[in-house]
CSV table of C-alpha atoms and ligand atoms in Angstrom, one decimal:
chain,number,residue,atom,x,y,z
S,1168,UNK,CA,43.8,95.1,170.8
S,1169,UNK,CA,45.3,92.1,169.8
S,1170,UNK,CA,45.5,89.0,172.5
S,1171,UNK,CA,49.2,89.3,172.8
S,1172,UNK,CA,50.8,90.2,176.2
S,1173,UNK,CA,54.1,92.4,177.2
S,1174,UNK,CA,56.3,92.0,179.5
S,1175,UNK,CA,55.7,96.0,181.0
S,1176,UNK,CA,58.4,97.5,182.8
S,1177,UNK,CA,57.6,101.1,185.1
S,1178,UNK,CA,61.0,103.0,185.9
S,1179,UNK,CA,59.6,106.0,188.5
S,1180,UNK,CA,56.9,104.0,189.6
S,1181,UNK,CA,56.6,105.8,193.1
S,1182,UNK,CA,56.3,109.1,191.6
S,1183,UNK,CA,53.5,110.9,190.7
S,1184,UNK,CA,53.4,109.9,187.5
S,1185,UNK,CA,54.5,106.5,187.4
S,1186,UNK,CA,51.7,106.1,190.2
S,1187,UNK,CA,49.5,107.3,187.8
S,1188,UNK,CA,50.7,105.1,184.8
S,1189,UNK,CA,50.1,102.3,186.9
S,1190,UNK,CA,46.7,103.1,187.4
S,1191,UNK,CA,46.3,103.7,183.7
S,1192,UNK,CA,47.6,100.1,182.6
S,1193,UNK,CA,44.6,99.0,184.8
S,1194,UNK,CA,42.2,100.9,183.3
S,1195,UNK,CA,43.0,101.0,180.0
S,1196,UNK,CA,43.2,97.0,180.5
S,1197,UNK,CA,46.5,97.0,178.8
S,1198,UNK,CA,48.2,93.6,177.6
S,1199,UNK,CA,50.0,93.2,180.6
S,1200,UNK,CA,51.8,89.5,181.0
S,1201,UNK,CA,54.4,90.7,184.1
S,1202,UNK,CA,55.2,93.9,185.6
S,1203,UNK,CA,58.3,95.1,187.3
S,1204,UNK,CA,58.3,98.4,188.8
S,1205,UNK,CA,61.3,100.3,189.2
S,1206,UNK,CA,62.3,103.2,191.3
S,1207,UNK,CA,66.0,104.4,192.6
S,1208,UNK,CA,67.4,102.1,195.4
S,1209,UNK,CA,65.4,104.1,198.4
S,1210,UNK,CA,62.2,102.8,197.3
S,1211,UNK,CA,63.7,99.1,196.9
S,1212,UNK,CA,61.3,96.3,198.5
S,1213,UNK,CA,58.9,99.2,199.1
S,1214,UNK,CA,55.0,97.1,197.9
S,1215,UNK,CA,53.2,99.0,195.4
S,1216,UNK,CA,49.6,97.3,193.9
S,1217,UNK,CA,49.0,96.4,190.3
S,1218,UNK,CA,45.4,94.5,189.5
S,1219,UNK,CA,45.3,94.4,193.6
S,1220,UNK,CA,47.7,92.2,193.6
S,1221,UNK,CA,51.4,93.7,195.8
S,1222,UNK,CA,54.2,94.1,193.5
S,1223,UNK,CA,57.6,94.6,195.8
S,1224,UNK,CA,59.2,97.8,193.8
S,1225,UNK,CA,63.0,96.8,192.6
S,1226,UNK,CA,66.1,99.0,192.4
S,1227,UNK,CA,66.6,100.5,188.5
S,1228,UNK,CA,69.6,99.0,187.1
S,1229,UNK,CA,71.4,98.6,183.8
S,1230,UNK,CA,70.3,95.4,184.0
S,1231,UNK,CA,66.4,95.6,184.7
S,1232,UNK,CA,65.3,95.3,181.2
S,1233,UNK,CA,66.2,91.9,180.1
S,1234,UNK,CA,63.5,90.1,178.8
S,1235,UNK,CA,60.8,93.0,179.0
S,1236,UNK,CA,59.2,94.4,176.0
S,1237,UNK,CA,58.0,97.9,176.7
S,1238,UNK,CA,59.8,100.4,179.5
S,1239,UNK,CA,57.8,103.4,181.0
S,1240,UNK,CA,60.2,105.5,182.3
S,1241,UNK,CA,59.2,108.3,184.4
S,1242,UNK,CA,62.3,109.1,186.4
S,1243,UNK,CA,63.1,112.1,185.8
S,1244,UNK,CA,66.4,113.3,182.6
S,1245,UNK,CA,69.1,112.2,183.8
S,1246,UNK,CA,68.0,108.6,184.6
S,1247,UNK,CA,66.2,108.2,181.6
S,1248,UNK,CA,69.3,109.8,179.6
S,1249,UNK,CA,71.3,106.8,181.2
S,1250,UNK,CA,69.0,103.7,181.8
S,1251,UNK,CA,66.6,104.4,178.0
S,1252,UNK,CA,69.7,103.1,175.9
S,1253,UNK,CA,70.2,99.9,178.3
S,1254,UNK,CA,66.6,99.1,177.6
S,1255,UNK,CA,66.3,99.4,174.2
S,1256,UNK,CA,69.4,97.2,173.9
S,1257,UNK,CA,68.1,94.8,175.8
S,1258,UNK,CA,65.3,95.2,172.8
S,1259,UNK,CA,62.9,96.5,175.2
S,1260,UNK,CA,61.1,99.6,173.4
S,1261,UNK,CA,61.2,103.1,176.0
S,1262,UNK,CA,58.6,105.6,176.0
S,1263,UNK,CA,60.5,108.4,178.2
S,1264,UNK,CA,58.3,111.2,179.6
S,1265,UNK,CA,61.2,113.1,180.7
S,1266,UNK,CA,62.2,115.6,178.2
S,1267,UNK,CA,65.7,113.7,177.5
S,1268,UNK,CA,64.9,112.6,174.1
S,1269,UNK,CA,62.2,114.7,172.8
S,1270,UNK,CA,64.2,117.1,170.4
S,1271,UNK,CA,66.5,114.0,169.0
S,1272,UNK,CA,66.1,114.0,165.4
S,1273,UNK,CA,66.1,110.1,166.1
S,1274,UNK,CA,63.2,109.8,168.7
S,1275,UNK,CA,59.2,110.3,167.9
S,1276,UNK,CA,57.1,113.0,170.0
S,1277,UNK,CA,54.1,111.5,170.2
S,1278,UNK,CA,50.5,113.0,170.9
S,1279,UNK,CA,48.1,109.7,169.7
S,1280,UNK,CA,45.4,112.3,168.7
S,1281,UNK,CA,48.2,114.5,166.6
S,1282,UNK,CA,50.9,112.5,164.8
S,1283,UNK,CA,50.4,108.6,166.3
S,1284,UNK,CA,52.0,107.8,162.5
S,1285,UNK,CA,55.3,109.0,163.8
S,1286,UNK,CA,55.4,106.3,167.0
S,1287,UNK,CA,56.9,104.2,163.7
S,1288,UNK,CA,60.3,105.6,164.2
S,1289,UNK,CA,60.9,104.1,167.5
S,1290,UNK,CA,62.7,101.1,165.7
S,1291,UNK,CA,65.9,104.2,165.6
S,1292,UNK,CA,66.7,104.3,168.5
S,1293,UNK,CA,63.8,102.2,170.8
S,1294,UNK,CA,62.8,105.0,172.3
S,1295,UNK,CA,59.6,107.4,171.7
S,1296,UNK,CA,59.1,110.5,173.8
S,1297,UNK,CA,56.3,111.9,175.5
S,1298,UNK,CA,55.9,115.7,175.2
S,1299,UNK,CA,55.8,118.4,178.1
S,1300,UNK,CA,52.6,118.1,179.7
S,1301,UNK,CA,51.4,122.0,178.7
S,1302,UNK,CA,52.4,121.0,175.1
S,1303,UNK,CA,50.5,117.4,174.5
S,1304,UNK,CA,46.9,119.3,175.8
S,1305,UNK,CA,48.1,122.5,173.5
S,1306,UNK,CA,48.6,120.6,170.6
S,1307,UNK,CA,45.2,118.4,171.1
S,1308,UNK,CA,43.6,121.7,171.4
S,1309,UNK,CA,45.2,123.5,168.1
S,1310,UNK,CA,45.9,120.6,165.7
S,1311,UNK,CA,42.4,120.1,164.1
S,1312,UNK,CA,42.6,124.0,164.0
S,1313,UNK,CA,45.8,124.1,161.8
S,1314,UNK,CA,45.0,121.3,159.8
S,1315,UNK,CA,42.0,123.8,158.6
S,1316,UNK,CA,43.1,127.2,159.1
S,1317,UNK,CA,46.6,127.0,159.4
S,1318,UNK,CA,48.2,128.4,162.6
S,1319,UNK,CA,50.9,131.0,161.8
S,1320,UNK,CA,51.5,132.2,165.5
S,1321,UNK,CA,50.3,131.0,169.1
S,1322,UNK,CA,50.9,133.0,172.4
S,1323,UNK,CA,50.3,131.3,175.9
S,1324,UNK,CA,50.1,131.8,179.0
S,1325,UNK,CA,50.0,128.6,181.0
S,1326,UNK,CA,48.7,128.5,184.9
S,1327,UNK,CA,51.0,125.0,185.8
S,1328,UNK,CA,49.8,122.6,188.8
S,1329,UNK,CA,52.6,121.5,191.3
S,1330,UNK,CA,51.8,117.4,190.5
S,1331,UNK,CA,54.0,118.7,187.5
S,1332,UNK,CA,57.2,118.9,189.6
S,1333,UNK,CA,56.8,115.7,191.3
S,1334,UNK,CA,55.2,114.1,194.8
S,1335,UNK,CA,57.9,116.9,196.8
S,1336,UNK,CA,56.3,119.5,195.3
S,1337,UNK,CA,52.5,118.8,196.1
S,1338,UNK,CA,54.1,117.9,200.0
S,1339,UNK,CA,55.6,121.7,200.1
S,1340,UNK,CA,51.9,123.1,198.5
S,1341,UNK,CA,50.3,121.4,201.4
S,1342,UNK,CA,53.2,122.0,203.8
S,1343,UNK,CA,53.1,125.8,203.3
S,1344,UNK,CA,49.7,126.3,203.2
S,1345,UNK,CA,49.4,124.5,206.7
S,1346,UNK,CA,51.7,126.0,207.7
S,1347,UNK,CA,50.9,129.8,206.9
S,1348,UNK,CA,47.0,128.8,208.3
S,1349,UNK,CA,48.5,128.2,211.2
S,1350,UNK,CA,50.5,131.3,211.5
S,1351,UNK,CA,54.1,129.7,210.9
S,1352,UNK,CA,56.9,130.3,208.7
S,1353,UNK,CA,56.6,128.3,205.9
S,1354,UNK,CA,59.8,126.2,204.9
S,1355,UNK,CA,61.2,126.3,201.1
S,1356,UNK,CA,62.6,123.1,199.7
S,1357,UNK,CA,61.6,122.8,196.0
S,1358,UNK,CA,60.5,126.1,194.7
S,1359,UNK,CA,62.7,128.9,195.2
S,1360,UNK,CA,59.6,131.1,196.4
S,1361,UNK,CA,56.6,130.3,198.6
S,1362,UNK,CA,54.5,128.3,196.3
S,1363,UNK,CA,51.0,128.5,199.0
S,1364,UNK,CA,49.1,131.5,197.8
S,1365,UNK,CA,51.4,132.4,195.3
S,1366,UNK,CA,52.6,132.1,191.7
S,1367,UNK,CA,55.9,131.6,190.1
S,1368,UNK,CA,56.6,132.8,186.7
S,1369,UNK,CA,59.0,130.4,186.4
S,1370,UNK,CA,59.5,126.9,185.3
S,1371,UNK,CA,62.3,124.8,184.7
S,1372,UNK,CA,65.7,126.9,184.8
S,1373,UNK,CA,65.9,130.2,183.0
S,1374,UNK,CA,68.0,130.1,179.6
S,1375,UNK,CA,70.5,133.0,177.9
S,1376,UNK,CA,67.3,134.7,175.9
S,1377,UNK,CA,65.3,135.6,178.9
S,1378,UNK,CA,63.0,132.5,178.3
S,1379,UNK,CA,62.7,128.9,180.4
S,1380,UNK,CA,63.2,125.9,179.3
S,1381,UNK,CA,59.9,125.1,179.6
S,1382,UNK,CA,58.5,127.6,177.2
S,1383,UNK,CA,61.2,127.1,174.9
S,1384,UNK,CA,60.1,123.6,174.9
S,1385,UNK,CA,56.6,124.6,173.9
S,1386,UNK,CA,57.8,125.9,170.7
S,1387,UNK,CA,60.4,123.0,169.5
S,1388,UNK,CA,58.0,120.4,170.7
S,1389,UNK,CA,54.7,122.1,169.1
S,1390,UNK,CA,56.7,122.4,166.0
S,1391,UNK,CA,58.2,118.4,165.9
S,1392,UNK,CA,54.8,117.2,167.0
S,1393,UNK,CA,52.5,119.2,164.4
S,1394,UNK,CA,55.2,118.8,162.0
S,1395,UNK,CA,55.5,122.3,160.9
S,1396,UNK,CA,58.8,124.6,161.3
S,1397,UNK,CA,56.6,127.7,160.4
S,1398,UNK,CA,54.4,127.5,163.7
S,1399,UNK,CA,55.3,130.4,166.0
S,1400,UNK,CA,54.6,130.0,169.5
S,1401,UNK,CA,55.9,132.6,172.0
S,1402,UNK,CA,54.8,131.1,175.8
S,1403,UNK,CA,54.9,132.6,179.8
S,1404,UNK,CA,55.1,129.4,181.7
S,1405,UNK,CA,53.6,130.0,185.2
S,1406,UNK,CA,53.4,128.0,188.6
S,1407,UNK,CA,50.3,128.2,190.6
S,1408,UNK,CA,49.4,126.3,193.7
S,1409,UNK,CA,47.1,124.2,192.4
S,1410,UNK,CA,47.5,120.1,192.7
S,1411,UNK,CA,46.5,119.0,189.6
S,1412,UNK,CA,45.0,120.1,186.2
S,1413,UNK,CA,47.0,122.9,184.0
S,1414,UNK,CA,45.1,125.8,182.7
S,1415,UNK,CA,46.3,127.9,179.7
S,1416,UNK,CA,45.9,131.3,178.1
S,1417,UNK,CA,46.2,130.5,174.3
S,1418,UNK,CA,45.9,133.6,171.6
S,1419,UNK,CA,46.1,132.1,168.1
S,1420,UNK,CA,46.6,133.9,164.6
S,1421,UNK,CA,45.6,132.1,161.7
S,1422,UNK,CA,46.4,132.5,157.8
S,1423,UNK,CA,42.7,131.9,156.5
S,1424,UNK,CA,39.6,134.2,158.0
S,1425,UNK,CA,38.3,132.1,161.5
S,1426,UNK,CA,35.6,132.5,163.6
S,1427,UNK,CA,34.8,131.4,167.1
S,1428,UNK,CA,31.8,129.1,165.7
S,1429,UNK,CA,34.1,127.4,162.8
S,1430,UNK,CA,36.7,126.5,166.3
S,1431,UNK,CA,33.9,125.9,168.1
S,1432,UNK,CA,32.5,123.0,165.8
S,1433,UNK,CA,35.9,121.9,165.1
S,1434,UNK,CA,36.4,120.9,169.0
S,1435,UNK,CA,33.0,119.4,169.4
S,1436,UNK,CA,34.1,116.9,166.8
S,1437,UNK,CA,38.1,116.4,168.0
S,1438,UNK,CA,39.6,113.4,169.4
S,1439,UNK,CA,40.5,113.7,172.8
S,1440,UNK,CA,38.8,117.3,173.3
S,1441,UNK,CA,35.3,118.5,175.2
S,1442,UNK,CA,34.0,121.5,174.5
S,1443,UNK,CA,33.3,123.0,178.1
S,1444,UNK,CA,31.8,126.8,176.8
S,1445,UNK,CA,28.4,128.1,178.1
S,1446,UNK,CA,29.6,131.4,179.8
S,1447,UNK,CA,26.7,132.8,180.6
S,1448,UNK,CA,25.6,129.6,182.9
S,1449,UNK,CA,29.4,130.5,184.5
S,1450,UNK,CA,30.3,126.9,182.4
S,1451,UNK,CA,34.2,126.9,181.6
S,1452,UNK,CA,36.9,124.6,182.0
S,1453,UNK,CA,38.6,124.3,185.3
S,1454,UNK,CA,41.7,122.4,186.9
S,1455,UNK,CA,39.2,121.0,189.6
S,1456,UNK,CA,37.5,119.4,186.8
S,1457,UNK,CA,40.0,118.2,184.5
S,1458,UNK,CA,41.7,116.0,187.7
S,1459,UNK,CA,41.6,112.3,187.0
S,1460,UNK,CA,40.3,112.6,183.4
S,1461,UNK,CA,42.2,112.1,180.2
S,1462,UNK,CA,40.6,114.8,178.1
S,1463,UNK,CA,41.7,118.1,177.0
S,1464,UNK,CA,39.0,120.5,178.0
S,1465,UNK,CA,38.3,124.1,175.7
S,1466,UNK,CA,36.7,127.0,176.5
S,1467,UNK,CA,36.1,130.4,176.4
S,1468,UNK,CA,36.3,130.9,173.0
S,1469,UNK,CA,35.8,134.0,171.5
S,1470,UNK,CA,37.3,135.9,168.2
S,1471,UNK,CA,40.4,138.2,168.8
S,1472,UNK,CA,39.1,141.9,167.8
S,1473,UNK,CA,42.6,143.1,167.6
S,1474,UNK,CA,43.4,141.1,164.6
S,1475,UNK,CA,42.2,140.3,161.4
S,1476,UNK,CA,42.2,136.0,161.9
S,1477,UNK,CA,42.5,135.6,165.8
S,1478,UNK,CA,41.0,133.9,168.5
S,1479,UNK,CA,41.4,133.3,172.2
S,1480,UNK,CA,40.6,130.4,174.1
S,1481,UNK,CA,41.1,128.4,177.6
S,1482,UNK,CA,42.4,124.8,177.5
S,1483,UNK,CA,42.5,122.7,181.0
S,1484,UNK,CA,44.2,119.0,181.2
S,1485,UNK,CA,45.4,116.6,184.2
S,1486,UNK,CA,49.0,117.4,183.3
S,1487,UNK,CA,49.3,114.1,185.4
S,1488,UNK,CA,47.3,111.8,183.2
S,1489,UNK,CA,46.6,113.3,179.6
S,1490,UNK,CA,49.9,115.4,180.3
S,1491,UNK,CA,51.9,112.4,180.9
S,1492,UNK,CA,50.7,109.0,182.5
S,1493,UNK,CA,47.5,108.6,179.9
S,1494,UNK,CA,49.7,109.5,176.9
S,1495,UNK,CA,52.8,107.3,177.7
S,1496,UNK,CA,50.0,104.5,178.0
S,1497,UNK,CA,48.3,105.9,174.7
S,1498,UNK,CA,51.7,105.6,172.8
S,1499,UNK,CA,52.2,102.1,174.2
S,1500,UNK,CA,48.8,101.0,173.7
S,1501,UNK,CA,49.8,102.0,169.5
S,1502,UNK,CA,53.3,99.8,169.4
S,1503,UNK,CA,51.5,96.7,171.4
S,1504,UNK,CA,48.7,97.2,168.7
S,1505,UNK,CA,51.0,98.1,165.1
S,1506,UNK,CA,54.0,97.3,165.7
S,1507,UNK,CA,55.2,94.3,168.6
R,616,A2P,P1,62.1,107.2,194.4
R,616,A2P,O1,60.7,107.3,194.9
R,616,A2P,O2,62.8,105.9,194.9
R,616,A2P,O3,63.0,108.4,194.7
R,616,A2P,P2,58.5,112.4,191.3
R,616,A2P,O4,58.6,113.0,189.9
R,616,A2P,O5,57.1,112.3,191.7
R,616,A2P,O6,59.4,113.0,192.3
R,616,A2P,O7,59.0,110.8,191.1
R,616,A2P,C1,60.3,110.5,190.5
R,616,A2P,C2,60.4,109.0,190.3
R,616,A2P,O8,61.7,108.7,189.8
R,616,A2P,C3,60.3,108.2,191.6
R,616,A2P,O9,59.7,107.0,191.4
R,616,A2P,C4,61.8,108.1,192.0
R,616,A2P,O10,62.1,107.0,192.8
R,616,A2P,C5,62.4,107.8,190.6
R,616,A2P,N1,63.8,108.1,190.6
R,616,A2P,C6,64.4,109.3,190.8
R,616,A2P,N2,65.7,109.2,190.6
R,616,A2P,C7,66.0,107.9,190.3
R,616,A2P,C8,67.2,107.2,190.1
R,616,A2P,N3,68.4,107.7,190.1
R,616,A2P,N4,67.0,105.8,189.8
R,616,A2P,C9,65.8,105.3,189.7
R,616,A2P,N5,64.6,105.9,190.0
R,616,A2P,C10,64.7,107.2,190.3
């Protein structure tokens, strides 16, 4: 990296994963001159540590962004839908992991390990998006797989951690299953079922074809990321109470013949993947595991018997920090490196 420092602005940084991205700027050792971290009005004054130093967190306002070079907004749509074009007009570049900007024609989606050549097109708009957590590990997973075999079809089944929805959502995990230990009712405030000992087939809001948003968004953003409109992907997006690390279900068809030792020797070699795949010592990837580390874990591989070119395998990620924190920081790492 070169010895130039940004001015690094955090909008969400009380969340989960603005929390996170914090603690990825430290230990990525990213160019960091001054910080300001941002949250809505409640968290104003409230101290938050950077390079164990106190930082007091300051209101987000149209007007945060003057004289800051790079903005990492995680603060959920509709903030990042208002306050992203503010920044980048103050000609500070966003990289928004809400899913705001993702499908503009004008904004990158960029996984680093996938299509870092696109983080080019944030001079559009200033802004480059960060993809849905059960995408970015998807697409880590399947890329070096298409660029081989080409992928005509995916369907997954993903198993999604709570730390997805936010810091409210891990408090009602814990909340319920204290709760129902103890023999009381447990109370409902984010999820509209019990998410303790439970799962939810059910994430984000349901649309007119039957599907969520979130596994319509693992189709448009698989497609914009690997940069092929020919990819099928058909997903069940699940929530499971689990903190953090998602686990999915993925069932690929590809056009040329594939076994499970061509995959297999593909993901030993892939950036950003460990192959975790011994069964018989009970060695597979797990959520438990994958917490706090930025790889994309893949197992259980084994050839699909039903088809002609198929194969099944597990992937596990922190969807905290490889499915959002690690990746916004990867994407800034490229544009303080190529292009500031
Ligand atoms: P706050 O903590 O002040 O509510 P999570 O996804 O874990 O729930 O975190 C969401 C993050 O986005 C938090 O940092 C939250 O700040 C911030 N946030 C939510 N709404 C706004 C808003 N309208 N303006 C600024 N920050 C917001």
């Amino acid at each position: 990296m070169r010895s130039k420092k940004f001015n690094v602005a955090l909008a969400g940084a009380t969340g989960a994963v603005g929390n996170q991205m914090i603690t990825c700027l430290e230990e990525r050792d990213f160019p960091v001159n001054k910080i300001k971290l941002l949250a809505s009005n409640r968290s104003k004054g409230r101290e938050l540590i950077f390079r164990n130093r106190p930082f007091k967190v300051e209101e987000l306002t149209e007007n945060s962004f003057e004289g800051m070079d790079i903005a990492l907004f995680s603060a959920g749509g509709g903030t990042s839908q208002h306050f992203a074009p503010h920044a980048a007009k103050a000609g500070c570049v966003v990289v928004d992991n809400s899913s705001a900007w993702r499908m503009d024609p004008d904004v990158p989606l960029v996984v680093p390990e996938v299509n870092p050549h696109a983080v080019a097109g944030y001079t559009r708009k200033g802004i480059v998006a960060n993809p849905n957590c059960s995408t970015i590990q998807m697409v880590v997973a399947l890329n070096p797989i298409h660029q081989k075999f080409r992928i005509k079809r995916v369907v997954v089944s993903t198993y999604q951690a709570v730390s997805g929805t936010g810091v409210k959502a891990m408090d009602e995990l814990s909340d319920q299953t204290r709760a129902i230990m103890n023999f009381s009712d447990p109370e409902l405030k984010v999820y509209p079922h019990r998410i303790a000992f439970n799962c939810l087939p059910h994430i984000d809001v349901f649309q007119e074809n039957g599907y969520t948003k979130e596994e319509m968004k693992m189709l448009n953003e698989t497609r914009k990321i690997m940069e092929d409109d020919s990819i099928q992907v058909t997903a069940t997006t699940v929530r499971v109470p689990v903190f953090y690390g998602h686990s999915e279900s993925v069932n690929i068809e590809t056009e040329a013949p594939i076994s499970a030792e061509d995959v297999k020797s593909m993901l030993a070699e892939a950036p950003g993947v460990e192959l975790v795949d011994d069964p018989s010592q009970n060695v597979y990837p797990m959520p438990i595991d994958s917490a706090g580390q930025d790889l994309t874990y893949v197992g259980r591989i084994r050839e699909d018997f039903t088809i002609p070119n198929g194969i099944n395998m597990w992937i596990v990620a922190d969807n905290i920090r490889k499915g959002a924190a690690t990746n916004t920081v990867q994407i800034a790492e490229i544009l303080a490196q190529d292009y500031l």
